[in-house]
Amino acid sequence: MRIEQFVEESNGICRFRFRGECDLVEATELVRKALAYCRERAIAKLLVDGTALTGVPIPSLIDRFLMVEEWAHEAGGVIVMVLVVQPQYIHPEVAHDFGLTANVFPGDAEALAWLARVSAA
């Protein structure tokens, strides 16, 4: 899946709206690639909308820690990220354990409002 087909940039925010079927490993990699895309272009704010992805199982707590650890490494402390996912995928506080400034919401409006309030790294 080429991530460039899912990207939109406006007002200093890079938005990825992924869709299609993938497993947890593929979904994790899509987010990592979105972070890399932003780092390469010096874009400090990222919104990843995964609500149209199918086939992704609800991650275990260990899966969540491993995903966020990978994403924090890719973000390198310079990207603020927000995820938009179905409510059953949301688990609070995991990202903060790895120094990743991130949040997760079930809807776009809440995610964009949070992203607008938070300072870019």
PDB file of C-alpha atoms in Angstrom:
ATOM      1  CA  MET A   1       0.000   0.000   0.000  1.00  0.00           C
ATOM      2  CA  ARG A   2       1.532   3.318  -1.078  1.00  0.00           C
ATOM      3  CA  ILE A   3       0.935   5.830   1.685  1.00  0.00           C
ATOM      4  CA  GLU A   4       1.175   8.802  -0.682  1.00  0.00           C
ATOM      5  CA  GLN A   5      -2.300   7.988  -2.005  1.00  0.00           C
ATOM      6  CA  PHE A   6      -3.774   8.589   1.461  1.00  0.00           C
ATOM      7  CA  VAL A   7      -2.097  11.885   2.386  1.00  0.00           C
ATOM      8  CA  GLU A   8      -3.448  15.425   2.566  1.00  0.00           C
ATOM      9  CA  GLU A   9      -1.523  18.406   3.908  1.00  0.00           C
ATOM     10  CA  SER A  10      -3.100  21.662   5.057  1.00  0.00           C
ATOM     11  CA  ASN A  11      -2.599  24.278   7.752  1.00  0.00           C
ATOM     12  CA  GLY A  12       0.582  22.641   9.026  1.00  0.00           C
ATOM     13  CA  ILE A  13      -1.125  19.292   9.593  1.00  0.00           C
ATOM     14  CA  CYS A  14      -0.455  16.150   7.630  1.00  0.00           C
ATOM     15  CA  ARG A  15      -3.496  13.849   7.460  1.00  0.00           C
ATOM     16  CA  PHE A  16      -3.427  10.205   6.500  1.00  0.00           C
ATOM     17  CA  ARG A  17      -6.788   8.543   5.960  1.00  0.00           C
ATOM     18  CA  PHE A  18      -5.966   4.892   5.536  1.00  0.00           C
ATOM     19  CA  ARG A  19      -8.519   2.438   4.196  1.00  0.00           C
ATOM     20  CA  GLY A  20      -8.532  -1.194   3.200  1.00  0.00           C
ATOM     21  CA  GLU A  21      -7.833  -4.493   4.860  1.00  0.00           C
ATOM     22  CA  CYS A  22      -4.706  -5.135   6.866  1.00  0.00           C
ATOM     23  CA  ASP A  23      -3.499  -6.917   9.961  1.00  0.00           C
ATOM     24  CA  LEU A  24      -2.052  -5.323  13.092  1.00  0.00           C
ATOM     25  CA  VAL A  25       1.539  -5.463  11.842  1.00  0.00           C
ATOM     26  CA  GLU A  26       0.572  -3.750   8.572  1.00  0.00           C
ATOM     27  CA  ALA A  27      -1.466  -1.091  10.397  1.00  0.00           C
ATOM     28  CA  THR A  28       1.456  -0.401  12.736  1.00  0.00           C
ATOM     29  CA  GLU A  29       3.758  -0.051   9.741  1.00  0.00           C
ATOM     30  CA  LEU A  30       1.373   2.379   8.019  1.00  0.00           C
ATOM     31  CA  VAL A  31       1.534   4.684  11.033  1.00  0.00           C
ATOM     32  CA  ARG A  32       5.324   4.363  11.181  1.00  0.00           C
ATOM     33  CA  LYS A  33       5.539   5.286   7.485  1.00  0.00           C
ATOM     34  CA  ALA A  34       3.250   8.274   8.059  1.00  0.00           C
ATOM     35  CA  LEU A  35       5.576   9.453  10.840  1.00  0.00           C
ATOM     36  CA  ALA A  36       8.603   8.984   8.570  1.00  0.00           C
ATOM     37  CA  TYR A  37       6.826  10.923   5.810  1.00  0.00           C
ATOM     38  CA  CYS A  38       6.304  13.832   8.209  1.00  0.00           C
ATOM     39  CA  ARG A  39       9.864  13.756   9.544  1.00  0.00           C
ATOM     40  CA  GLU A  40      11.299  13.810   6.015  1.00  0.00           C
ATOM     41  CA  ARG A  41       9.214  16.892   5.211  1.00  0.00           C
ATOM     42  CA  ALA A  42       9.582  18.645   8.604  1.00  0.00           C
ATOM     43  CA  ILE A  43       5.831  18.488   9.260  1.00  0.00           C
ATOM     44  CA  ALA A  44       5.320  18.638  13.023  1.00  0.00           C
ATOM     45  CA  LYS A  45       1.653  17.636  13.319  1.00  0.00           C
ATOM     46  CA  LEU A  46       0.139  14.369  12.123  1.00  0.00           C
ATOM     47  CA  LEU A  47      -3.410  13.023  12.113  1.00  0.00           C
ATOM     48  CA  VAL A  48      -3.835   9.347  11.236  1.00  0.00           C
ATOM     49  CA  ASP A  49      -7.392   8.223  10.565  1.00  0.00           C
ATOM     50  CA  GLY A  50      -7.680   4.462  10.721  1.00  0.00           C
ATOM     51  CA  THR A  51     -11.461   4.238  10.942  1.00  0.00           C
ATOM     52  CA  ALA A  52     -11.706   2.823   7.405  1.00  0.00           C
ATOM     53  CA  LEU A  53      -9.178   0.038   7.993  1.00  0.00           C
ATOM     54  CA  THR A  54     -10.670  -3.436   8.275  1.00  0.00           C
ATOM     55  CA  GLY A  55      -9.294  -6.693   9.587  1.00  0.00           C
ATOM     56  CA  VAL A  56      -7.204  -5.097  12.329  1.00  0.00           C
ATOM     57  CA  PRO A  57      -7.666  -6.997  15.602  1.00  0.00           C
ATOM     58  CA  ILE A  58      -7.880  -5.093  18.864  1.00  0.00           C
ATOM     59  CA  PRO A  59      -4.292  -4.979  20.121  1.00  0.00           C
ATOM     60  CA  SER A  60      -3.271  -6.439  23.459  1.00  0.00           C
ATOM     61  CA  LEU A  61      -1.594  -4.187  25.991  1.00  0.00           C
ATOM     62  CA  ILE A  62       1.790  -5.613  24.981  1.00  0.00           C
ATOM     63  CA  ASP A  63       1.002  -4.945  21.297  1.00  0.00           C
ATOM     64  CA  ARG A  64       0.111  -1.354  22.194  1.00  0.00           C
ATOM     65  CA  PHE A  65       3.394  -0.791  24.027  1.00  0.00           C
ATOM     66  CA  LEU A  66       5.408  -2.257  21.150  1.00  0.00           C
ATOM     67  CA  MET A  67       3.549  -0.148  18.555  1.00  0.00           C
ATOM     68  CA  VAL A  68       3.959   3.055  20.508  1.00  0.00           C
ATOM     69  CA  GLU A  69       7.613   2.338  21.227  1.00  0.00           C
ATOM     70  CA  GLU A  70       8.216   1.985  17.474  1.00  0.00           C
ATOM     71  CA  TRP A  71       6.209   5.126  16.693  1.00  0.00           C
ATOM     72  CA  ALA A  72       7.979   7.159  19.382  1.00  0.00           C
ATOM     73  CA  HIS A  73      11.324   6.149  17.925  1.00  0.00           C
ATOM     74  CA  GLU A  74      10.196   7.170  14.422  1.00  0.00           C
ATOM     75  CA  ALA A  75       8.718  10.478  15.664  1.00  0.00           C
ATOM     76  CA  GLY A  76      12.065  11.335  17.235  1.00  0.00           C
ATOM     77  CA  GLY A  77      10.480  13.847  19.571  1.00  0.00           C
ATOM     78  CA  VAL A  78       9.602  16.211  16.722  1.00  0.00           C
ATOM     79  CA  ILE A  79       6.113  15.084  15.701  1.00  0.00           C
ATOM     80  CA  VAL A  80       2.836  15.431  17.561  1.00  0.00           C
ATOM     81  CA  MET A  81       0.445  12.690  16.486  1.00  0.00           C
ATOM     82  CA  VAL A  82      -3.238  12.026  16.919  1.00  0.00           C
ATOM     83  CA  LEU A  83      -5.026   8.826  15.923  1.00  0.00           C
ATOM     84  CA  VAL A  84      -8.672   8.556  14.936  1.00  0.00           C
ATOM     85  CA  VAL A  85      -9.920   5.011  15.474  1.00  0.00           C
ATOM     86  CA  GLN A  86     -13.043   3.133  16.470  1.00  0.00           C
ATOM     87  CA  PRO A  87     -13.763   3.402  20.233  1.00  0.00           C
ATOM     88  CA  GLN A  88     -12.898  -0.247  20.923  1.00  0.00           C
ATOM     89  CA  TYR A  89      -9.284   0.427  19.875  1.00  0.00           C
ATOM     90  CA  ILE A  90      -8.750   3.287  22.315  1.00  0.00           C
ATOM     91  CA  HIS A  91      -6.603   2.760  25.408  1.00  0.00           C
ATOM     92  CA  PRO A  92      -5.486   5.840  27.352  1.00  0.00           C
ATOM     93  CA  GLU A  93      -1.965   6.714  28.456  1.00  0.00           C
ATOM     94  CA  VAL A  94       0.174   4.224  26.532  1.00  0.00           C
ATOM     95  CA  ALA A  95       1.981   6.792  24.366  1.00  0.00           C
ATOM     96  CA  HIS A  96       3.170   8.922  27.277  1.00  0.00           C
ATOM     97  CA  ASP A  97       5.287   6.058  28.610  1.00  0.00           C
ATOM     98  CA  PHE A  98       7.632   6.396  25.627  1.00  0.00           C
ATOM     99  CA  GLY A  99       7.780  10.177  25.326  1.00  0.00           C
ATOM    100  CA  LEU A 100       5.511  10.338  22.295  1.00  0.00           C
ATOM    101  CA  THR A 101       3.198  13.320  22.300  1.00  0.00           C
ATOM    102  CA  ALA A 102       0.073  11.633  21.029  1.00  0.00           C
ATOM    103  CA  ASN A 103      -3.599  11.128  21.690  1.00  0.00           C
ATOM    104  CA  VAL A 104      -6.419   9.044  20.295  1.00  0.00           C
ATOM    105  CA  PHE A 105     -10.051   9.900  19.580  1.00  0.00           C
ATOM    106  CA  PRO A 106     -13.059   8.265  17.940  1.00  0.00           C
ATOM    107  CA  GLY A 107     -13.758  11.290  15.719  1.00  0.00           C
ATOM    108  CA  ASP A 108     -12.016  13.795  13.468  1.00  0.00           C
ATOM    109  CA  ALA A 109     -13.374  16.951  15.109  1.00  0.00           C
ATOM    110  CA  GLU A 110     -12.077  16.024  18.563  1.00  0.00           C
ATOM    111  CA  ALA A 111      -8.733  14.946  17.126  1.00  0.00           C
ATOM    112  CA  LEU A 112      -8.233  18.179  15.186  1.00  0.00           C
ATOM    113  CA  ALA A 113      -9.262  20.285  18.190  1.00  0.00           C
ATOM    114  CA  TRP A 114      -6.678  18.509  20.353  1.00  0.00           C
ATOM    115  CA  LEU A 115      -4.009  18.815  17.673  1.00  0.00           C
ATOM    116  CA  ALA A 116      -4.683  22.556  17.383  1.00  0.00           C
ATOM    117  CA  ARG A 117      -4.200  23.005  21.157  1.00  0.00           C
ATOM    118  CA  VAL A 118      -1.017  21.024  21.568  1.00  0.00           C
ATOM    119  CA  SER A 119       2.385  22.497  20.802  1.00  0.00           C
ATOM    120  CA  ALA A 120       4.478  20.935  18.100  1.00  0.00           C
ATOM    121  CA  ALA A 121       7.774  19.528  19.295  1.00  0.00           C
TER     122      ALA A 121
END
